Amino acid sequence: MRDAAERLGYSASPAARALRMRRSWWVGLIIPDIANPMFGEIARGAAEVLEEAGCHLLVSSHDARPERQAGQIRNMLRQRVDGVILQPFSSTDEDVPRLVQAGVPLVLLARRHRTQPTDHVTMELRAPLLEGLAHLADLGHRRIAITLMGGRTSTSAEERFETYCRFMRERFGAADKSLIVRLERTELVSGREAVPVLLAASPTAIVASNDLLALGIRDGLRDAGLLVPRDLSLLALDDTFLSALPGIELTSSTLPKRQIGVEAARLILARVAAPRRPCETVVLPAPLVVRGSTEALPA
Amino acid sequence: MRDAAERLGYSASPAARALRMRRSWWVGLIIPDIANPMFGEIARGAAEVLEEAGCHLLVSSHDARPERQAGQIRNMLRQRVDGVILQPFSSTDEDVPRLVQAGVPLVLLARRHRTQPTDHVTMELRAPLLEGLAHLADLGHRRIAITLMGGRTSTSAEERFETYCRFMRERFGAADKSLIVRLERTELVSGREAVPVLLAASPTAIVASNDLLALGIRDGLRDAGLLVPRDLSLLALDDTFLSALPGIELTSSTLPKRQIGVEAARLILARVAAPRRPCETVVLPAPLVVRGSTEALPA
DNA sequence: TTGTATGCGTTATCAT
DNA sequence: ATGATAACGCATACAA
């Protein structure tokens, strides 16, 4: 019977199925930027495991505009998606309770919501930073500057802030707050613009929130007549494929991008199968890869 | 009435609409690699104009596997998408006649089909190459090597082959075929592996099919003790945002990626509105941007 | 103009 | 087991 159907090239109409079954067999992935290869790899990982379960991935990019994110969520709910994978803007993103309210399986990426418990997948936040700081400290660096993204609303920034301060205190007795630079945007130009502020604290090494930002910083340093790693060491957290490129070669903590997608999809499917199961958190490692941008401090 | 509906938060069920109207208000975009920012930007451009028309973009990445492309097309046809935007594998891709047969509005990217006329959007192929060759020739280069992707089935490779030969003949009297290197894959490693073959023809400048390939070539040259642009000039066609990155800085012909998506979506909508209109071709310019990887040949 | 019945292609239910 | 039937939520054609 099934093969007879396949012989004849017949296949059920998804629209009729969705109407009748009140679900679409689609899972939505809502991301800030579809041109960012990081999210592309997450999408690939998620699509892989969803296909196996007979579902499809629906990707929506909102280009960092909250009102677009809200619109895309509305749209997905209308489509009766089986689940939503979302990287929220902040830990107080109002769309998160809305989604939970709507009763749709939800997986948060990167951050968790402050009040609303959900399934979510993150990468280790403390370990890679500690590993990076230890790497620099072992190379002789003491004045290590760090960039932190977003305001105080960002849990990840706060966690990094605390981790940084604790490490510096434990290793060197004190943490000089002037070495901490808070940035709004995580782009190349943002890195370039941050250079004067960074240099004001006269660091010998800089930890950047991600590799694109690090590239901008390196470019700004070059304009200031400073070369990496000769004059300053540079380390990037949360890297993309860029860090490994010849000509870039940044020491960085590398995210398991595909795996993030895989785990997120897995959590969605698990909740579809068991709506009342307790929320689960998956924490993925982000090991440090030493490349050419960090060097021992000359004595 | 409409606003009354919106006040109450009501909105039509897409499934019921699709079932009744025999169309989904979705447009499919089928691409080789969702982690490639080039396709991300195309997707963004397409999504923008589709949203305005009340449609949504459905992105599917097949990771360069023909059988996956075929499956995704089947899936999209079942979903009754309003149209399909596709970058076919070759000018004889068998999925193309199938799609036309199915009667779904279809826009081809990059290449056109050899026998089946369709709407399509390409970038200029001859002009950027000629511009690049002229740029190198003006810098004093005579032995200009070039990489060509794919076998003889690739129309674009053939067009570039002819363009290259004609330019070299007209400018220097003859085209040395040993300067032409045919490659199968367009990846970083592929560029690195091509270096020995390229060097065998002792060129002073190299034209690479795209910037990732160029990066690989530069890396391979460095391993061979040759520096760009000091020892060799390097020029990339069909660039992505990579070329402009500090630390990369390749002279390259820059694709209007977003615009490709915009035009493709426009063509889909036009055909939805007028199914019998004649096929249209949009050719977008790809101007040369001179950066640090090309230099005058020392006398 | 406003209202009402029918069908789109499934699945689920109920009767056989 | 197998088969007929209703309902999912909309658009449309036709009646009032």
XYZ file of C-alpha atoms (C1' of nucleotides) in Angstrom:
630
model
C 0.000 0.000 0.000
C 2.687 2.465 1.016
C 4.906 1.472 -1.870
C 1.938 1.482 -4.219
C 1.479 5.096 -3.225
C 5.107 5.834 -3.850
C 5.013 4.107 -7.225
C 2.215 6.377 -8.317
C 4.110 9.398 -7.068
C 1.379 10.164 -4.601
C 2.071 12.043 -1.425
C -0.201 13.603 1.128
C -0.994 17.285 0.921
C 0.827 19.064 3.718
C -1.838 21.766 3.811
C -4.666 19.313 4.353
C -2.594 17.398 6.863
C -1.743 20.539 8.760
C -5.362 21.656 8.774
C -6.631 18.356 10.050
C -3.847 17.445 12.444
C -3.346 20.936 13.820
C 0.375 20.705 13.318
C 2.562 21.392 10.325
C 5.599 19.157 10.729
C 7.691 22.298 10.482
C 10.025 23.569 13.177
C 10.892 27.258 13.155
C 14.411 28.579 13.672
C 14.525 32.302 14.384
C 17.959 33.874 14.145
C 19.425 37.370 14.070
C 21.339 37.103 10.804
C 21.059 34.564 8.032
C 24.252 35.810 6.374
C 26.248 34.873 9.453
C 27.779 31.456 8.778
C 27.517 30.618 12.464
C 23.737 30.462 12.230
C 24.004 28.675 8.927
C 25.833 25.825 10.573
C 23.363 25.731 13.434
C 20.583 25.523 10.879
C 22.312 22.690 9.082
C 22.666 20.682 12.267
C 19.038 21.225 13.207
C 17.753 20.402 9.716
C 19.637 17.110 9.731
C 17.960 15.697 12.809
C 14.553 17.114 11.925
C 14.590 15.481 8.495
C 15.118 12.130 10.158
C 11.956 12.718 12.143
C 10.039 13.704 9.019
C 10.010 17.387 9.946
C 11.364 20.370 8.095
C 13.226 23.435 9.263
C 11.791 26.884 8.690
C 14.464 29.567 8.960
C 13.635 33.184 9.697
C 16.159 35.974 10.106
C 15.124 39.197 11.798
C 18.336 41.197 11.356
C 18.495 42.182 15.016
C 15.170 44.023 14.918
C 12.894 43.026 17.815
C 9.683 43.959 16.035
C 10.616 41.676 13.166
C 11.277 38.848 15.589
C 7.838 39.349 17.120
C 6.265 39.296 13.657
C 8.060 36.121 12.697
C 6.949 34.422 15.880
C 3.338 35.391 15.167
C 3.713 34.011 11.684
C 5.168 30.750 12.924
C 2.410 30.286 15.453
C -0.162 30.786 12.702
C 1.656 28.192 10.655
C 1.208 25.895 13.630
C 4.880 24.957 13.695
C 5.704 21.963 15.864
C 8.305 23.974 17.726
C 10.420 27.116 17.785
C 14.176 27.433 18.223
C 15.049 30.965 19.208
C 18.076 32.967 20.211
C 16.378 35.639 22.336
C 17.592 39.221 22.431
C 18.062 39.180 26.155
C 17.236 37.196 29.232
C 14.088 39.302 29.599
C 12.903 38.988 26.006
C 9.133 39.368 26.181
C 8.559 37.028 23.280
C 9.717 34.076 25.367
C 6.821 34.011 27.863
C 4.498 34.627 24.912
C 5.761 31.503 23.195
C 5.505 29.433 26.359
C 2.002 30.768 26.830
C 1.131 29.661 23.316
C 2.138 26.171 24.370
C 4.517 25.576 21.506
C 7.685 23.555 22.193
C 10.467 26.089 22.589
C 14.232 25.845 22.721
C 16.335 28.864 23.581
C 19.850 29.263 22.219
C 22.793 30.840 24.030
C 20.879 32.494 26.881
C 18.161 31.314 29.172
C 15.218 33.442 30.191
C 15.457 35.084 33.577
C 12.083 34.008 34.870
C 10.609 31.617 32.366
C 12.156 28.138 32.471
C 12.536 26.530 29.046
C 14.557 23.904 27.285
C 17.774 25.450 26.145
C 21.202 24.804 24.730
C 24.221 26.924 25.537
C 27.912 26.678 25.285
C 30.146 26.771 28.283
C 30.693 30.373 29.208
C 33.136 30.303 32.091
C 35.441 27.514 30.976
C 36.525 28.940 27.603
C 37.094 32.367 29.113
C 39.106 30.894 31.973
C 41.064 28.800 29.546
C 41.779 31.849 27.406
C 42.791 33.988 30.361
C 45.035 31.236 31.716
C 46.624 30.872 28.276
C 47.429 34.576 28.208
C 48.568 34.670 31.824
C 50.859 31.715 31.185
C 52.384 33.687 28.326
C 53.275 36.384 30.855
C 50.413 38.791 30.247
C 49.068 40.611 33.292
C 47.217 43.546 31.771
C 44.546 41.643 29.893
C 41.689 43.756 28.516
C 38.297 42.284 27.720
C 35.261 43.385 25.735
C 31.778 42.645 27.035
C 28.720 42.766 24.800
C 25.420 44.329 25.709
C 24.357 46.154 28.837
C 23.727 44.693 32.263
C 20.661 42.866 30.925
C 22.881 40.327 29.238
C 23.358 37.331 31.529
C 26.249 36.052 29.476
C 28.061 39.368 29.745
C 27.493 39.395 33.490
C 28.772 35.858 33.827
C 31.863 36.735 31.859
C 32.319 39.859 33.921
C 32.341 37.869 37.139
C 34.531 35.144 35.712
C 37.044 37.701 34.490
C 37.162 39.578 37.782
C 37.543 36.433 39.829
C 40.352 35.113 37.660
C 42.267 38.370 37.722
C 41.867 38.685 41.471
C 42.956 35.130 42.132
C 45.880 35.277 39.739
C 47.123 38.802 40.203
C 45.511 39.976 43.413
C 43.252 42.569 41.812
C 41.071 43.238 38.771
C 41.547 46.601 37.120
C 38.080 47.669 35.962
C 39.537 50.023 33.372
C 40.532 46.913 31.392
C 36.844 46.077 30.904
C 35.242 47.675 27.856
C 31.529 47.365 27.273
C 30.343 47.453 23.664
C 26.910 47.694 22.130
C 27.420 46.050 18.762
C 29.426 43.032 17.765
C 30.578 44.106 14.337
C 33.840 44.772 12.632
C 33.529 48.567 12.836
C 32.582 48.299 16.472
C 35.929 46.647 17.106
C 37.790 49.333 15.226
C 36.049 52.045 17.213
C 36.798 50.337 20.501
C 40.562 50.496 20.008
C 41.175 53.934 21.582
C 39.192 52.950 24.674
C 41.059 49.662 24.898
C 44.461 51.279 24.495
C 43.663 53.810 27.216
C 44.075 50.989 29.747
C 47.466 50.062 28.215
C 46.874 46.309 27.960
C 49.343 43.774 26.598
C 46.593 41.379 25.585
C 42.944 41.695 24.567
C 40.094 39.199 24.810
C 37.376 39.957 22.234
C 33.793 38.673 22.452
C 33.999 37.103 19.010
C 36.258 36.821 16.010
C 34.680 39.459 13.810
C 35.084 41.947 16.607
C 38.665 40.763 17.083
C 39.341 41.404 13.403
C 38.067 44.946 13.771
C 40.236 45.447 16.819
C 43.305 44.120 15.029
C 42.602 46.495 12.161
C 42.252 49.431 14.544
C 45.471 48.465 16.278
C 47.280 48.390 12.958
C 46.032 51.909 12.233
C 47.500 52.875 15.597
C 50.817 51.384 14.539
C 50.505 48.275 16.700
C 50.967 44.764 15.354
C 49.380 41.514 16.553
C 50.906 39.481 18.123
C 54.193 41.404 18.255
C 52.884 44.381 20.223
C 49.664 42.907 21.613
C 48.163 39.456 21.895
C 44.575 39.021 20.722
C 42.202 36.238 21.654
C 38.657 35.714 20.404
C 35.800 33.919 22.124
C 32.894 32.377 20.217
C 34.664 31.965 16.926
C 33.333 31.206 13.464
C 35.192 29.646 10.561
C 36.871 33.025 10.092
C 39.370 32.489 12.906
C 40.947 29.540 11.136
C 41.343 31.273 7.766
C 44.861 31.828 6.454
C 45.609 35.506 6.919
C 43.330 35.687 9.971
C 44.589 32.940 12.267
C 43.168 34.012 15.591
C 43.585 32.110 18.811
C 39.970 31.469 19.754
C 37.475 29.350 21.636
C 35.636 27.377 19.045
C 31.894 26.832 19.168
C 30.385 23.483 18.215
C 27.959 25.220 15.871
C 26.491 22.223 14.134
C 26.069 20.470 17.453
C 24.081 23.392 18.826
C 21.556 22.868 16.041
C 21.527 19.131 16.546
C 20.809 19.426 20.267
C 18.178 22.116 19.804
C 16.294 19.979 17.296
C 16.599 16.981 19.570
C 15.054 18.942 22.446
C 12.164 20.069 20.257
C 11.441 16.515 19.161
C 11.669 15.270 22.729
C 9.123 17.822 23.886
C 6.800 17.093 20.981
C 6.873 13.477 22.103
C 6.440 14.332 25.788
C 4.970 17.798 26.339
C 5.139 17.637 30.122
C 8.695 16.461 30.523
C 10.901 18.639 32.731
C 12.950 21.329 31.007
C 16.365 20.249 29.905
C 19.565 22.232 29.491
C 22.387 21.180 27.218
C 25.763 22.798 27.763
C 28.291 22.308 25.001
C 32.049 22.758 25.385
C 33.954 25.440 23.493
C 37.622 24.436 23.606
C 40.427 26.921 23.021
C 42.400 26.664 19.793
C 45.752 28.379 19.883
C 46.720 30.047 16.619
C 48.964 32.902 15.662
C 47.439 35.871 17.435
C 48.760 35.219 20.927
C 52.404 35.320 21.911
C 54.562 35.349 25.020
C 55.146 38.767 26.494
C 58.799 39.742 25.987
C 60.664 39.997 29.276
C -13.456 45.013 9.513
C -9.831 44.306 8.797
C -8.681 46.300 11.793
C -11.410 44.744 13.899
C -9.871 41.415 13.002
C -6.430 42.644 13.948
C -7.697 44.065 17.242
C -8.976 40.660 18.194
C -5.697 39.117 17.242
C -7.373 36.999 14.631
C -5.520 35.866 11.565
C -6.352 33.434 8.833
C -5.056 29.884 9.071
C -2.363 29.435 6.436
C -3.130 25.731 6.206
C -6.791 26.272 5.402
C -5.911 29.068 3.010
C -3.355 26.920 1.260
C -5.742 24.020 1.002
C -8.526 26.116 -0.430
C -6.506 28.410 -2.691
C -4.093 25.756 -3.878
C -1.142 27.950 -3.121
C 0.851 28.503 0.032
C 2.190 32.058 -0.200
C 5.616 30.569 0.277
C 8.455 30.862 -2.205
C 11.210 28.273 -2.058
C 14.903 29.122 -2.287
C 17.094 26.108 -2.910
C 20.801 26.677 -2.384
C 23.941 24.572 -2.129
C 25.142 25.786 1.263
C 23.295 27.690 3.956
C 26.509 28.373 5.857
C 27.889 30.318 2.902
C 27.217 34.008 3.612
C 26.815 34.636 -0.097
C 23.568 32.682 -0.133
C 22.567 34.236 3.135
C 22.632 37.653 1.579
C 20.738 36.439 -1.457
C 18.118 35.015 0.887
C 17.857 38.293 2.738
C 17.284 40.249 -0.452
C 14.638 37.803 -1.638
C 12.860 37.697 1.732
C 12.615 41.474 1.788
C 10.673 41.810 -1.438
C 8.559 38.716 -0.773
C 7.436 40.031 2.615
C 6.152 43.150 0.925
C 3.991 40.960 -1.280
C 2.712 39.007 1.714
C 4.791 35.953 0.862
C 7.434 34.159 2.880
C 10.743 32.648 1.923
C 11.419 28.965 2.453
C 15.141 28.213 2.438
C 16.498 24.757 1.713
C 20.160 23.853 1.544
C 21.210 20.626 -0.146
C 24.953 20.724 0.571
C 25.884 20.069 -3.040
C 24.120 16.715 -3.168
C 21.906 16.338 -6.243
C 19.620 13.746 -4.684
C 18.924 16.091 -1.784
C 18.092 18.876 -4.222
C 15.620 16.600 -5.978
C 14.029 15.691 -2.649
C 13.705 19.312 -1.617
C 12.077 20.183 -4.903
C 9.555 17.383 -4.446
C 8.847 18.644 -0.978
C 8.357 22.195 -2.170
C 5.989 21.124 -4.906
C 3.925 19.229 -2.356
C 3.843 22.362 -0.220
C 2.441 24.080 -3.279
C 4.981 26.888 -3.098
C 4.179 29.891 -5.260
C 7.592 29.690 -6.874
C 11.067 28.240 -6.704
C 14.398 30.055 -6.868
C 17.152 27.615 -7.712
C 20.833 27.632 -8.454
C 21.070 24.525 -10.643
C 24.051 22.208 -10.566
C 24.705 22.590 -14.243
C 23.158 23.869 -17.429
C 21.706 20.402 -17.976
C 20.287 19.922 -14.493
C 17.384 17.530 -14.939
C 15.392 19.089 -12.134
C 14.885 22.223 -14.190
C 12.619 20.723 -16.883
C 10.818 18.880 -14.116
C 10.020 22.125 -12.364
C 8.904 23.797 -15.561
C 6.741 20.759 -16.282
C 5.147 21.126 -12.867
C 4.130 24.610 -13.893
C 5.600 26.364 -10.868
C 7.157 29.792 -11.390
C 10.895 29.220 -11.518
C 13.895 31.516 -11.386
C 17.384 30.178 -12.021
C 20.420 31.756 -10.406
C 23.853 32.102 -11.956
C 23.410 29.752 -14.908
C 20.664 29.299 -17.413
C 19.461 25.909 -18.607
C 20.821 24.777 -21.926
C 17.509 23.827 -23.513
C 14.779 24.925 -21.144
C 14.144 28.690 -21.225
C 13.335 30.154 -17.790
C 13.425 33.411 -15.950
C 16.866 33.886 -14.554
C 19.268 36.271 -12.901
C 23.006 36.197 -13.436
C 25.899 38.459 -12.924
C 28.030 39.716 -15.747
C 30.601 37.081 -16.561
C 32.773 38.604 -19.247
C 32.998 42.180 -18.016
C 34.444 41.507 -14.543
C 36.985 39.071 -15.930
C 38.004 41.495 -18.661
C 38.241 44.270 -16.111
C 40.391 42.105 -13.873
C 42.672 41.004 -16.704
C 43.034 44.579 -17.906
C 43.865 45.689 -14.372
C 46.644 43.082 -14.167
C 47.898 43.776 -17.683
C 48.038 47.480 -16.923
C 50.187 46.627 -13.906
C 52.647 45.015 -16.307
C 51.624 41.380 -15.890
C 51.784 39.217 -18.987
C 51.817 35.716 -17.563
C 48.397 35.692 -15.938
C 47.179 32.307 -14.761
C 43.492 31.567 -14.278
C 41.473 28.879 -12.513
C 38.309 27.545 -14.104
C 35.697 25.656 -12.131
C 33.961 22.507 -13.249
C 34.333 20.516 -16.424
C 33.257 21.449 -19.910
C 29.602 21.181 -18.875
C 29.835 24.471 -17.054
C 28.704 27.264 -19.348
C 30.200 29.897 -17.125
C 33.602 28.218 -17.177
C 33.449 27.982 -20.961
C 32.490 31.622 -21.245
C 35.379 32.597 -19.033
C 37.698 30.359 -20.998
C 36.822 32.103 -24.241
C 36.957 35.537 -22.677
C 40.381 34.842 -21.215
C 41.789 33.451 -24.459
C 40.468 36.322 -26.531
C 41.849 38.918 -24.136
C 45.285 37.323 -23.997
C 45.423 36.980 -27.788
C 44.346 40.533 -28.407
C 46.628 42.000 -25.782
C 49.701 39.802 -26.076
C 49.300 38.027 -29.400
C 48.788 34.571 -27.925
C 47.151 32.690 -25.060
C 49.326 30.147 -23.294
C 47.007 27.262 -22.414
C 49.331 26.076 -19.661
C 48.236 29.130 -17.678
C 44.700 27.712 -17.485
C 44.067 25.394 -14.557
C 40.801 23.519 -14.284
C 39.595 22.677 -10.775
C 36.816 20.477 -9.508
C 36.062 22.008 -6.151
C 35.913 25.604 -5.068
C 37.185 25.272 -1.524
C 40.099 26.524 0.457
C 42.027 23.245 0.300
C 41.379 23.026 -3.401
C 43.237 26.306 -3.806
C 46.142 25.104 -1.739
C 46.405 21.941 -3.802
C 46.305 23.869 -7.050
C 49.437 25.863 -6.260
C 52.016 23.425 -7.718
C 50.059 23.211 -10.968
C 49.735 26.969 -11.103
C 53.414 27.571 -10.395
C 54.403 25.121 -13.126
C 53.347 27.737 -15.664
C 55.469 30.376 -13.876
C 52.840 33.131 -13.734
C 53.305 36.583 -12.221
C 49.612 36.959 -11.492
C 46.722 34.587 -10.759
C 42.989 35.024 -11.282
C 40.989 32.787 -8.926
C 37.348 31.810 -9.434
C 36.361 33.103 -6.019
C 37.826 34.535 -2.866
C 37.857 31.402 -0.749
C 39.830 29.663 -3.460
C 42.117 32.689 -3.658
C 42.745 32.432 0.074
C 43.767 28.823 -0.324
C 46.067 29.734 -3.183
C 47.669 32.499 -1.168
C 48.218 30.074 1.662
C 49.780 27.541 -0.661
C 52.017 30.211 -2.161
C 53.193 31.210 1.294
C 54.120 27.598 1.974
C 56.132 27.726 -1.254
C 57.924 30.809 0.035
C 56.061 33.251 -2.192
C 54.354 36.359 -0.871
C 51.287 38.144 -2.257
C 51.483 40.735 -3.729
C 55.284 41.035 -3.576
C 56.058 37.907 -5.595
C 52.704 37.324 -7.253
C 49.532 39.313 -7.722
C 46.255 37.593 -6.844
C 42.801 38.563 -8.025
C 39.495 36.935 -7.060
C 36.266 36.841 -9.041
C 32.849 36.428 -7.404
C 33.820 37.664 -3.981
C 32.021 37.424 -0.675
C 32.437 39.681 2.342
C 35.705 37.830 2.990
C 37.653 39.771 0.383
C 37.143 43.032 2.215
C 38.186 41.740 5.633
C 41.274 43.243 7.243
C 44.004 40.648 6.937
C 42.491 39.315 3.711
C 42.154 42.356 1.444
C 41.862 40.757 -1.943
C 41.379 42.657 -5.159
C 38.121 41.167 -6.398
C 35.024 41.548 -8.516
C 32.205 42.088 -6.123
C 28.831 40.399 -6.535
C 25.656 42.314 -5.757
C 24.436 39.462 -3.567
C 21.445 41.142 -2.001
C 20.361 42.417 -5.378
C 20.418 38.914 -6.829
C 17.842 37.892 -4.251
C 15.787 41.000 -4.836
C 15.625 40.439 -8.591
C 14.891 36.734 -8.255
C 11.975 37.416 -5.943
C 10.746 40.143 -8.256
C 10.745 37.711 -11.181
C 8.807 35.118 -9.190
C 6.158 37.663 -8.225
C 5.931 38.916 -11.791
C 5.307 35.411 -13.068
C 2.763 34.666 -10.367
C 0.918 37.742 -11.547
C 1.292 36.884 -15.244
C 2.028 33.186 -15.820
C 2.341 33.514 -19.594
C 4.677 36.468 -19.763
C 7.870 35.918 -21.753
C 10.926 34.754 -19.819
C 13.095 37.517 -18.495
C 16.821 37.619 -17.822
C 18.403 40.012 -15.368
C 22.139 40.550 -15.645
C 23.743 42.302 -12.700
C 27.106 44.039 -12.789
C 30.062 42.838 -10.704
C 32.500 45.747 -10.555
C 36.169 45.262 -9.697
C 37.376 46.505 -6.333
C 41.118 47.005 -6.124
C 42.585 46.063 -2.751
C 45.995 44.984 -1.559
C 46.555 41.717 -3.414
C 47.532 43.115 -6.795
C 50.630 45.156 -7.471
C 52.668 46.452 -10.391
C 55.211 43.995 -11.755
C 58.720 45.264 -10.935
C 60.652 46.234 -14.056
C -25.164 44.463 -0.019
C -25.250 40.376 3.338
C -25.742 35.589 4.264
C -25.280 30.566 3.534
C -23.698 26.140 1.498
C -19.986 23.580 -0.669
C -15.369 21.731 -1.379
C -10.247 21.835 -0.844
C -7.504 16.665 1.027
C -6.640 14.844 4.915
C -7.423 12.076 9.533
C -10.353 10.330 13.075
C -14.484 8.394 14.429
C -18.046 5.517 14.152
C -20.784 1.906 12.161
C -20.650 -2.162 9.672
C -10.717 -5.587 9.444
C -12.918 -2.500 6.152
C -15.557 1.330 4.677
C -18.416 5.479 4.984
C -18.583 10.220 7.139
C -17.653 14.357 9.636
C -14.673 18.121 10.628
C -10.383 20.956 10.288
C -10.878 26.792 8.554
C -10.978 29.039 4.864
C -12.636 31.104 -0.085
C -16.055 31.148 -3.313
C -20.163 30.845 -5.821
C -24.759 31.481 -5.473
C -29.080 32.819 -3.152
C -31.637 36.101 -0.762
